[in-house]
């Protein structure tokens, strides 16, 4: 009855526990599917109008601030690149038929391809074609952000059907000075201490990587919005790598407010959860996520930080070393469909998105409620019976869980242990410990401890 | 030849090693059985004459101080309760036959039952009856210390035989202002630092829980009495929970003398040893008991502290956090007979009590002898050969254990390692290390180190 | 291409990597065999001419300083013993036939046997004979350094053939004031910090224990001699125990220069490697050897320090507590042939000596190159692409090892991690990390960090 519920306003329907109500979950699932379908066809990249259009749609859910950083801006060791936009692209055979057609899939064009319009033989063309021979039905996803180049991606089957011919090659793109765009949603809590949720929003029609992360972050933001929260929340939608670097560069002094964070990506597939620890490895976010996963009843994997993956690479660079991990399902590069056309709306299912959404909420629930108390009876146990907290008839060996949780909270509330510490040492789930602490607090047996 | 022997006075028969002499063990075993038979029928509770009578019997073995704390005394968050005494109790059928008879077993009456004398139907009566349907031959043990109530306990078979009738119910008890009684035996050693042995003495006819602990503590006290000991010893016989709280409250300032302690309970059954660590978890008592168990050759279990069980709950409350664990055999609630009439004099056997007694002595042996030395040759080994501590002919690879123990003591006697530390790091049994240290000390190769 | 190569002078043939060139290895193997054959027949002991002759031969390979410490010199708790020399020894039967003949094996005489020339019956003689009944073909190795005595060692078969007779017993030895001899090779590096290699050189015709250590140390010294090294190296050839104690006593103040060290012994048999940790247990030498073994692809064993074995006993006595471990193959006493005539030139093979030689070089390679760097980009990753350190086309999940090594070095070069720390945390082999660091340093992305 406590848990995140205690921070849910009366007029709010979806709390941690309420999620088990089928109707709400079905509505949320449908909403997720709808948002996915709407975002999927957009041709996003690390800059440009696809990204802008995506952020505009997200704005329907949460009051996003959109930032535009000009091309050429120095961001640490990097420079904000030229903005890339694309209208159309194709390869036509001599009959004028589009044998490769950007309108069918935005993966057909290598990201950041420079404009080209020319004719060439098949053998010349082939130098610019990318396929996946091992998965002949799938189109690969390729980019060339920092080296000017152009190319087409297509299935290997399609590639094999290309005949000797003179082909018209057209990429109607622009690569010009412009801006790098990112979106940011800041939700003020009771404290200026922040929890950061970061997702990359630069991939075109790829669903798990990372429409799933965008959808989860968006709806998480909307869910948190009406709640009374202890932490402030910052949810950022950024292009990978250059976006994180740009954001950190623009917010360098403010980063110290971040107390915990998660990089949200690959949260919509059927795989088990994977938690990648922060570089610190033992930060509260690390202990929290592992606690939540351990008590979720699901199988999961925890991996140590490594300097590869998503934007935790930047957040955990030594000069920042932020307590930010990444909670994913099947992690990048570990599923065959990764960075191919098979990472589509069939690969991601709303039941898994919902499951991930609940897991993120559970993590937030622990962080929000992870207080420290001082028992008012440091010497010997207080008498629980006279406060109605103890089964009256002695000799009954069936002590229920709450009874043990009460005793653990009393014994370890010495100003050195948070509720999460107590949960971990006792082996009990956080909410049981929190409920026990709430009961003891109501009975005036605990003081909150700030120190 | 060393070991506890070195602290055994010449006129004392039972030392650690002497225990292997059959005659002494048989005598001790008979004494244990005799004491158990004498204490078993007494109706003990957390206050009252049963407890007083028990302490009076113990006084035949050790010079116990008996303390009486008045009803109403504030002890931390608790209050010393009224004193409970009982003369007789029964349920009679309409023929005047005692169908439940306190004289047959003191478990038949719920502990702290208020006086009652009335008549009632079977259905009325049943609201006050407790049975164990899963063990239909056994009488359960029930109490209601802090809520005024009354009840009878009986076997489920007996319960099933009760017929519709008007029953005369009589509990001839008193619940009035009086005292809480506890016994304390203080044995002065060379140092004012204390080892505490605590056992609860509040259970009526229950044998493992905790006549076994009372018997072991009593005979341990008598065994230690004539010895020349480094530590002072305090052995307390107290009612569980309220007794420990009362004792701590009465001795609050003196508790700092306690350097090590054990709660003695459930030491007479056939199960393997269980050591429950102190809340500290790595205290010398914890390392010592685990060392002794590890080298005992028996299987055993070590469990972490949890704030449930016996009076370690109070000793390990955060405001005291004493280095006190509990060395038991099958621990409370882990055997079916727990808190039933089946925890009787057949369930406990003197061979297991003897075994536990030896284990407690072995622990005391380590604590008594766990000194720190400084080798007089910090740079390079001393020449053992010229002191007769080395096999003269080199090239013999059969170095015996003592040889290695000597080398370990020399190498680690740097003022940072106790003998127990050396035993643990070397993997050797404590007595081997102690014997090596004694030999080196005799050869003037070690200085005792106080620091 | 980096690795120890970077410290190999242009005119030097054998580096870490070059060792894989067959010709060089064959030459080295032949040299090892040759040196072994030359040293094997010499009758070494803890003092005397056999030891001097051995050092004279080593001098052909490395410019050894030979030290002579007079009999009677006090060395900590010990005294330099009398010098022992032997010319001949035999047992002749009544027909004048040598039934035990020192000229056939120097193991036939117990080391440090006092001179004797007399006649005696078989039963008298037997009191002075040592055999190995379990290995009837082998002659045991026995000494009596510190108790004046004499004896012969022989195979049990030979012993069984001795008939009743009057035997002439002759040991033509001297035990007189003289010197204890040891050899020392000091190689000056850029720093005065030293790496110590210590081997005992006091055993007569025993091959693994410890001709193998002598040969490895000698050729390691010759290999390092022409190189430009960061550390200074000290290689000492000493009699076991008394030699180490003497050396430490003579060099007490200088010992603080030793930053790492290894005791070299038993490095020529076919067994797997065994690393015995220093007393410290977590010293850089410990981490280094374990890292090298782990990445060698061979099975190996790591054992904790114990105060028995070779001269690490003295180096790791508490007053020195030096970071010195011992890298052996099958360690002393763990092979049947240990301290018998079966520890001969068939038991040791140059392929294993070569293997050990490479392992020692690999350890030195890590120690020499284990620097600490500071990344010039503490906040966010540097842009590797513009420096040619990144594969240009994104979306390729096949990041090779070097790419990850680069990222690890960048992420952990915060002034707190050495390259070995980075190698251990990343799970990558040291040379991969070193090559990455070298590449980043060349690109001006790292500064060397001294602190």
PDB file of C-alpha atoms in Angstrom, chain B residues 182-397:
ATOM      1  CA  UNK B 182      17.524 -13.370  37.434  1.00  0.00           C
ATOM      2  CA  UNK B 183      20.748 -15.073  38.442  1.00  0.00           C
ATOM      3  CA  UNK B 184      24.273 -13.908  37.800  1.00  0.00           C
ATOM      4  CA  UNK B 185      27.604 -15.568  38.385  1.00  0.00           C
ATOM      5  CA  UNK B 186      30.693 -13.381  38.180  1.00  0.00           C
ATOM      6  CA  UNK B 187      34.092 -15.019  38.120  1.00  0.00           C
ATOM      7  CA  UNK B 188      36.968 -12.589  38.513  1.00  0.00           C
ATOM      8  CA  UNK B 189      39.916 -13.177  36.180  1.00  0.00           C
ATOM      9  CA  UNK B 190      43.269 -11.423  35.844  1.00  0.00           C
ATOM     10  CA  UNK B 191      41.677  -8.736  33.740  1.00  0.00           C
ATOM     11  CA  UNK B 192      38.459  -6.830  34.169  1.00  0.00           C
ATOM     12  CA  UNK B 193      37.623  -7.604  30.548  1.00  0.00           C
ATOM     13  CA  UNK B 194      34.685  -9.954  30.483  1.00  0.00           C
ATOM     14  CA  UNK B 195      33.343 -12.879  28.572  1.00  0.00           C
ATOM     15  CA  UNK B 196      29.566 -13.089  28.867  1.00  0.00           C
ATOM     16  CA  UNK B 197      27.605 -16.324  28.713  1.00  0.00           C
ATOM     17  CA  UNK B 198      23.881 -15.700  28.629  1.00  0.00           C
ATOM     18  CA  UNK B 199      21.057 -18.237  28.749  1.00  0.00           C
ATOM     19  CA  UNK B 200      17.337 -17.847  29.088  1.00  0.00           C
ATOM     20  CA  UNK B 201      15.766 -19.645  31.998  1.00  0.00           C
ATOM     21  CA  UNK B 202      12.082 -18.840  31.523  1.00  0.00           C
ATOM     22  CA  UNK B 203      10.733 -21.902  29.733  1.00  0.00           C
ATOM     23  CA  UNK B 204       8.766 -24.557  31.652  1.00  0.00           C
ATOM     24  CA  UNK B 205       9.134 -28.244  30.713  1.00  0.00           C
ATOM     25  CA  UNK B 206      11.064 -27.727  27.501  1.00  0.00           C
ATOM     26  CA  UNK B 207      14.378 -29.439  27.391  1.00  0.00           C
ATOM     27  CA  UNK B 208      16.487 -28.288  24.465  1.00  0.00           C
ATOM     28  CA  UNK B 209      14.975 -24.821  24.603  1.00  0.00           C
ATOM     29  CA  UNK B 210      16.420 -24.135  27.070  1.00  0.00           C
ATOM     30  CA  UNK B 211      17.233 -26.524  29.894  1.00  0.00           C
ATOM     31  CA  UNK B 212      20.200 -27.543  27.742  1.00  0.00           C
ATOM     32  CA  UNK B 213      21.574 -23.988  27.806  1.00  0.00           C
ATOM     33  CA  UNK B 214      21.015 -23.704  31.558  1.00  0.00           C
ATOM     34  CA  UNK B 215      22.809 -26.983  32.250  1.00  0.00           C
ATOM     35  CA  UNK B 216      25.729 -26.182  29.979  1.00  0.00           C
ATOM     36  CA  UNK B 217      26.142 -22.688  31.453  1.00  0.00           C
ATOM     37  CA  UNK B 218      25.951 -23.997  35.003  1.00  0.00           C
ATOM     38  CA  UNK B 219      28.547 -26.714  34.560  1.00  0.00           C
ATOM     39  CA  UNK B 220      30.745 -24.450  32.484  1.00  0.00           C
ATOM     40  CA  UNK B 221      30.729 -21.978  35.335  1.00  0.00           C
ATOM     41  CA  UNK B 222      31.627 -24.672  37.799  1.00  0.00           C
ATOM     42  CA  UNK B 223      34.420 -25.894  35.509  1.00  0.00           C
ATOM     43  CA  UNK B 224      35.919 -22.434  35.112  1.00  0.00           C
ATOM     44  CA  UNK B 225      35.602 -21.568  38.795  1.00  0.00           C
ATOM     45  CA  UNK B 226      38.872 -23.088  40.064  1.00  0.00           C
ATOM     46  CA  UNK B 227      40.929 -22.045  37.039  1.00  0.00           C
ATOM     47  CA  UNK B 228      43.334 -19.152  36.752  1.00  0.00           C
ATOM     48  CA  UNK B 229      41.869 -17.173  33.892  1.00  0.00           C
ATOM     49  CA  UNK B 230      42.841 -14.073  31.978  1.00  0.00           C
ATOM     50  CA  UNK B 231      39.313 -12.896  31.369  1.00  0.00           C
ATOM     51  CA  UNK B 232      36.608 -12.383  33.937  1.00  0.00           C
ATOM     52  CA  UNK B 233      33.467 -14.373  33.236  1.00  0.00           C
ATOM     53  CA  UNK B 234      29.862 -13.407  33.730  1.00  0.00           C
ATOM     54  CA  UNK B 235      27.214 -16.077  33.351  1.00  0.00           C
ATOM     55  CA  UNK B 236      23.640 -14.887  33.473  1.00  0.00           C
ATOM     56  CA  UNK B 237      20.397 -16.854  33.803  1.00  0.00           C
ATOM     57  CA  UNK B 238      17.586 -14.577  32.716  1.00  0.00           C
ATOM     58  CA  UNK B 239      14.082 -14.637  31.324  1.00  0.00           C
ATOM     59  CA  UNK B 240      14.203 -14.178  27.544  1.00  0.00           C
ATOM     60  CA  UNK B 241      13.746 -10.690  26.056  1.00  0.00           C
ATOM     61  CA  UNK B 242      12.424  -8.849  29.138  1.00  0.00           C
ATOM     62  CA  UNK B 243      15.208 -10.384  31.217  1.00  0.00           C
ATOM     63  CA  UNK B 244      17.946  -9.389  28.812  1.00  0.00           C
ATOM     64  CA  UNK B 245      16.459  -5.903  28.533  1.00  0.00           C
ATOM     65  CA  UNK B 246      16.238  -5.658  32.304  1.00  0.00           C
ATOM     66  CA  UNK B 247      19.787  -6.903  32.780  1.00  0.00           C
ATOM     67  CA  UNK B 248      21.163  -4.469  30.178  1.00  0.00           C
ATOM     68  CA  UNK B 249      19.196  -1.649  31.743  1.00  0.00           C
ATOM     69  CA  UNK B 250      20.550  -2.467  35.202  1.00  0.00           C
ATOM     70  CA  UNK B 251      24.129  -2.853  33.947  1.00  0.00           C
ATOM     71  CA  UNK B 252      24.230  -0.242  31.224  1.00  0.00           C
ATOM     72  CA  UNK B 253      27.514   1.399  32.182  1.00  0.00           C
ATOM     73  CA  UNK B 254      29.296  -1.855  32.881  1.00  0.00           C
ATOM     74  CA  UNK B 255      28.548  -3.437  29.543  1.00  0.00           C
ATOM     75  CA  UNK B 256      31.695  -1.914  28.060  1.00  0.00           C
ATOM     76  CA  UNK B 257      33.737  -4.558  29.887  1.00  0.00           C
ATOM     77  CA  UNK B 258      32.267  -7.276  27.704  1.00  0.00           C
ATOM     78  CA  UNK B 259      34.828  -8.213  25.071  1.00  0.00           C
ATOM     79  CA  UNK B 260      33.204 -11.412  23.862  1.00  0.00           C
ATOM     80  CA  UNK B 261      30.019 -13.286  24.504  1.00  0.00           C
ATOM     81  CA  UNK B 262      27.818 -16.199  23.591  1.00  0.00           C
ATOM     82  CA  UNK B 263      24.130 -16.830  23.978  1.00  0.00           C
ATOM     83  CA  UNK B 264      23.783 -20.478  25.007  1.00  0.00           C
ATOM     84  CA  UNK B 265      20.615 -22.209  23.861  1.00  0.00           C
ATOM     85  CA  UNK B 266      19.525 -25.399  22.122  1.00  0.00           C
ATOM     86  CA  UNK B 267      22.782 -27.208  22.823  1.00  0.00           C
ATOM     87  CA  UNK B 268      21.472 -30.667  23.649  1.00  0.00           C
ATOM     88  CA  UNK B 269      19.916 -32.103  20.491  1.00  0.00           C
ATOM     89  CA  UNK B 270      21.584 -34.358  17.944  1.00  0.00           C
ATOM     90  CA  UNK B 271      21.824 -31.752  15.189  1.00  0.00           C
ATOM     91  CA  UNK B 272      24.992 -30.168  13.841  1.00  0.00           C
ATOM     92  CA  UNK B 273      26.342 -26.981  15.383  1.00  0.00           C
ATOM     93  CA  UNK B 274      25.060 -23.636  14.183  1.00  0.00           C
ATOM     94  CA  UNK B 275      26.935 -20.462  14.907  1.00  0.00           C
ATOM     95  CA  UNK B 276      25.026 -17.246  14.515  1.00  0.00           C
ATOM     96  CA  UNK B 277      27.425 -14.367  14.104  1.00  0.00           C
ATOM     97  CA  UNK B 278      27.304 -11.171  16.097  1.00  0.00           C
ATOM     98  CA  UNK B 279      25.895  -8.105  14.349  1.00  0.00           C
ATOM     99  CA  UNK B 280      29.514  -6.970  13.855  1.00  0.00           C
ATOM    100  CA  UNK B 281      30.134 -10.210  11.998  1.00  0.00           C
ATOM    101  CA  UNK B 282      33.928 -10.116  12.119  1.00  0.00           C
ATOM    102  CA  UNK B 283      34.478  -9.783  15.859  1.00  0.00           C
ATOM    103  CA  UNK B 284      37.071 -11.939  17.576  1.00  0.00           C
ATOM    104  CA  UNK B 285      34.298 -14.149  18.959  1.00  0.00           C
ATOM    105  CA  UNK B 286      33.055 -14.703  15.404  1.00  0.00           C
ATOM    106  CA  UNK B 287      36.476 -15.640  14.071  1.00  0.00           C
ATOM    107  CA  UNK B 288      37.145 -17.783  17.126  1.00  0.00           C
ATOM    108  CA  UNK B 289      33.960 -19.843  16.998  1.00  0.00           C
ATOM    109  CA  UNK B 290      34.291 -20.364  13.267  1.00  0.00           C
ATOM    110  CA  UNK B 291      37.920 -21.420  13.713  1.00  0.00           C
ATOM    111  CA  UNK B 292      37.024 -23.907  16.420  1.00  0.00           C
ATOM    112  CA  UNK B 293      34.117 -25.348  14.443  1.00  0.00           C
ATOM    113  CA  UNK B 294      36.226 -25.601  11.291  1.00  0.00           C
ATOM    114  CA  UNK B 295      38.894 -27.595  13.081  1.00  0.00           C
ATOM    115  CA  UNK B 296      36.447 -29.714  15.095  1.00  0.00           C
ATOM    116  CA  UNK B 297      36.011 -32.172  12.275  1.00  0.00           C
ATOM    117  CA  UNK B 298      32.236 -31.882  12.560  1.00  0.00           C
ATOM    118  CA  UNK B 299      29.925 -30.458   9.966  1.00  0.00           C
ATOM    119  CA  UNK B 300      28.451 -27.161  11.049  1.00  0.00           C
ATOM    120  CA  UNK B 301      26.640 -24.115   9.781  1.00  0.00           C
ATOM    121  CA  UNK B 302      27.461 -20.436  10.192  1.00  0.00           C
ATOM    122  CA  UNK B 303      24.686 -17.905   9.714  1.00  0.00           C
ATOM    123  CA  UNK B 304      24.786 -14.146   9.718  1.00  0.00           C
ATOM    124  CA  UNK B 305      23.218 -12.117  12.437  1.00  0.00           C
ATOM    125  CA  UNK B 306      19.534 -11.420  12.118  1.00  0.00           C
ATOM    126  CA  UNK B 307      17.436  -9.502  14.627  1.00  0.00           C
ATOM    127  CA  UNK B 308      15.363 -12.502  15.633  1.00  0.00           C
ATOM    128  CA  UNK B 309      16.137 -15.518  17.790  1.00  0.00           C
ATOM    129  CA  UNK B 310      17.334 -15.258  21.374  1.00  0.00           C
ATOM    130  CA  UNK B 311      18.764 -12.472  23.475  1.00  0.00           C
ATOM    131  CA  UNK B 312      21.504 -11.599  20.998  1.00  0.00           C
ATOM    132  CA  UNK B 313      18.665  -9.433  19.638  1.00  0.00           C
ATOM    133  CA  UNK B 314      19.106  -7.152  22.632  1.00  0.00           C
ATOM    134  CA  UNK B 315      22.894  -7.430  23.029  1.00  0.00           C
ATOM    135  CA  UNK B 316      23.266  -6.601  19.351  1.00  0.00           C
ATOM    136  CA  UNK B 317      20.812  -3.706  19.309  1.00  0.00           C
ATOM    137  CA  UNK B 318      22.604  -0.746  17.703  1.00  0.00           C
ATOM    138  CA  UNK B 319      23.155   1.135  20.948  1.00  0.00           C
ATOM    139  CA  UNK B 320      25.095  -1.807  22.401  1.00  0.00           C
ATOM    140  CA  UNK B 321      26.263  -3.694  19.299  1.00  0.00           C
ATOM    141  CA  UNK B 322      28.189  -6.120  21.493  1.00  0.00           C
ATOM    142  CA  UNK B 323      30.473  -8.811  20.081  1.00  0.00           C
ATOM    143  CA  UNK B 324      28.067 -11.542  21.091  1.00  0.00           C
ATOM    144  CA  UNK B 325      27.051 -14.461  18.895  1.00  0.00           C
ATOM    145  CA  UNK B 326      25.115 -17.593  19.623  1.00  0.00           C
ATOM    146  CA  UNK B 327      26.505 -21.111  19.483  1.00  0.00           C
ATOM    147  CA  UNK B 328      23.689 -23.610  19.230  1.00  0.00           C
ATOM    148  CA  UNK B 329      23.071 -27.001  17.747  1.00  0.00           C
ATOM    149  CA  UNK B 330      19.741 -27.024  15.893  1.00  0.00           C
ATOM    150  CA  UNK B 331      18.636 -23.440  16.219  1.00  0.00           C
ATOM    151  CA  UNK B 332      15.243 -22.242  17.468  1.00  0.00           C
ATOM    152  CA  UNK B 333      12.296 -23.007  15.253  1.00  0.00           C
ATOM    153  CA  UNK B 334      14.356 -25.316  13.049  1.00  0.00           C
ATOM    154  CA  UNK B 335      13.313 -28.553  14.736  1.00  0.00           C
ATOM    155  CA  UNK B 336       9.766 -29.909  14.752  1.00  0.00           C
ATOM    156  CA  UNK B 337       9.814 -30.521  18.500  1.00  0.00           C
ATOM    157  CA  UNK B 338      10.519 -26.806  19.176  1.00  0.00           C
ATOM    158  CA  UNK B 339       8.039 -25.322  21.654  1.00  0.00           C
ATOM    159  CA  UNK B 340       6.136 -28.586  22.133  1.00  0.00           C
ATOM    160  CA  UNK B 341       6.000 -31.345  24.715  1.00  0.00           C
ATOM    161  CA  UNK B 342       8.252 -33.394  22.395  1.00  0.00           C
ATOM    162  CA  UNK B 343      11.176 -31.174  23.359  1.00  0.00           C
ATOM    163  CA  UNK B 344      11.654 -33.432  26.361  1.00  0.00           C
ATOM    164  CA  UNK B 345      14.368 -35.393  28.160  1.00  0.00           C
ATOM    165  CA  UNK B 346      14.471 -37.966  25.354  1.00  0.00           C
ATOM    166  CA  UNK B 347      15.088 -35.317  22.720  1.00  0.00           C
ATOM    167  CA  UNK B 348      18.149 -33.999  24.572  1.00  0.00           C
ATOM    168  CA  UNK B 349      20.980 -36.404  25.246  1.00  0.00           C
ATOM    169  CA  UNK B 350      23.955 -35.949  27.500  1.00  0.00           C
ATOM    170  CA  UNK B 351      26.390 -37.036  24.768  1.00  0.00           C
ATOM    171  CA  UNK B 352      25.365 -33.958  22.781  1.00  0.00           C
ATOM    172  CA  UNK B 353      25.480 -31.755  25.852  1.00  0.00           C
ATOM    173  CA  UNK B 354      29.027 -33.004  26.513  1.00  0.00           C
ATOM    174  CA  UNK B 355      29.936 -32.302  22.906  1.00  0.00           C
ATOM    175  CA  UNK B 356      28.592 -28.751  23.211  1.00  0.00           C
ATOM    176  CA  UNK B 357      30.349 -28.296  26.536  1.00  0.00           C
ATOM    177  CA  UNK B 358      33.668 -29.225  24.904  1.00  0.00           C
ATOM    178  CA  UNK B 359      33.000 -26.830  22.066  1.00  0.00           C
ATOM    179  CA  UNK B 360      32.357 -23.954  24.474  1.00  0.00           C
ATOM    180  CA  UNK B 361      35.561 -24.836  26.331  1.00  0.00           C
ATOM    181  CA  UNK B 362      37.503 -24.862  23.067  1.00  0.00           C
ATOM    182  CA  UNK B 363      36.215 -21.402  22.252  1.00  0.00           C
ATOM    183  CA  UNK B 364      37.222 -20.182  25.701  1.00  0.00           C
ATOM    184  CA  UNK B 365      40.619 -21.811  25.267  1.00  0.00           C
ATOM    185  CA  UNK B 366      41.266 -19.760  22.126  1.00  0.00           C
ATOM    186  CA  UNK B 367      40.025 -16.510  23.655  1.00  0.00           C
ATOM    187  CA  UNK B 368      42.121 -17.053  26.791  1.00  0.00           C
ATOM    188  CA  UNK B 369      45.286 -17.754  24.840  1.00  0.00           C
ATOM    189  CA  UNK B 370      44.933 -15.455  21.844  1.00  0.00           C
ATOM    190  CA  UNK B 371      47.997 -13.315  22.507  1.00  0.00           C
ATOM    191  CA  UNK B 372      50.110 -11.193  20.224  1.00  0.00           C
ATOM    192  CA  UNK B 373      53.870 -11.632  20.075  1.00  0.00           C
ATOM    193  CA  UNK B 374      56.810  -9.832  18.519  1.00  0.00           C
ATOM    194  CA  UNK B 375      59.536 -12.004  17.104  1.00  0.00           C
ATOM    195  CA  UNK B 376      62.925 -10.862  18.338  1.00  0.00           C
ATOM    196  CA  UNK B 377      64.309 -11.567  14.852  1.00  0.00           C
ATOM    197  CA  UNK B 378      62.312  -9.365  12.528  1.00  0.00           C
ATOM    198  CA  UNK B 379      65.028  -9.514   9.868  1.00  0.00           C
ATOM    199  CA  UNK B 380      65.540 -13.045   8.549  1.00  0.00           C
ATOM    200  CA  UNK B 381      64.590 -16.179  10.411  1.00  0.00           C
ATOM    201  CA  UNK B 382      66.314 -17.002  13.679  1.00  0.00           C
ATOM    202  CA  UNK B 383      68.490 -20.112  13.580  1.00  0.00           C
ATOM    203  CA  UNK B 384      66.163 -22.757  14.979  1.00  0.00           C
ATOM    204  CA  UNK B 385      68.754 -25.518  14.832  1.00  0.00           C
ATOM    205  CA  UNK B 386      70.992 -24.142  17.522  1.00  0.00           C
ATOM    206  CA  UNK B 387      67.967 -23.994  19.839  1.00  0.00           C
ATOM    207  CA  UNK B 388      66.894 -27.549  19.174  1.00  0.00           C
ATOM    208  CA  UNK B 389      63.830 -26.466  17.231  1.00  0.00           C
ATOM    209  CA  UNK B 390      64.931 -27.833  13.853  1.00  0.00           C
ATOM    210  CA  UNK B 391      65.550 -31.255  12.411  1.00  0.00           C
ATOM    211  CA  UNK B 392      69.317 -31.247  11.894  1.00  0.00           C
ATOM    212  CA  UNK B 393      69.712 -33.131   8.631  1.00  0.00           C
ATOM    213  CA  UNK B 394      68.763 -30.948   5.687  1.00  0.00           C
ATOM    214  CA  UNK B 395      67.217 -32.389   2.591  1.00  0.00           C
ATOM    215  CA  UNK B 396      64.480 -34.146   4.495  1.00  0.00           C
ATOM    216  CA  UNK B 397      61.273 -32.954   2.906  1.00  0.00           C
TER     217      UNK B 397
END
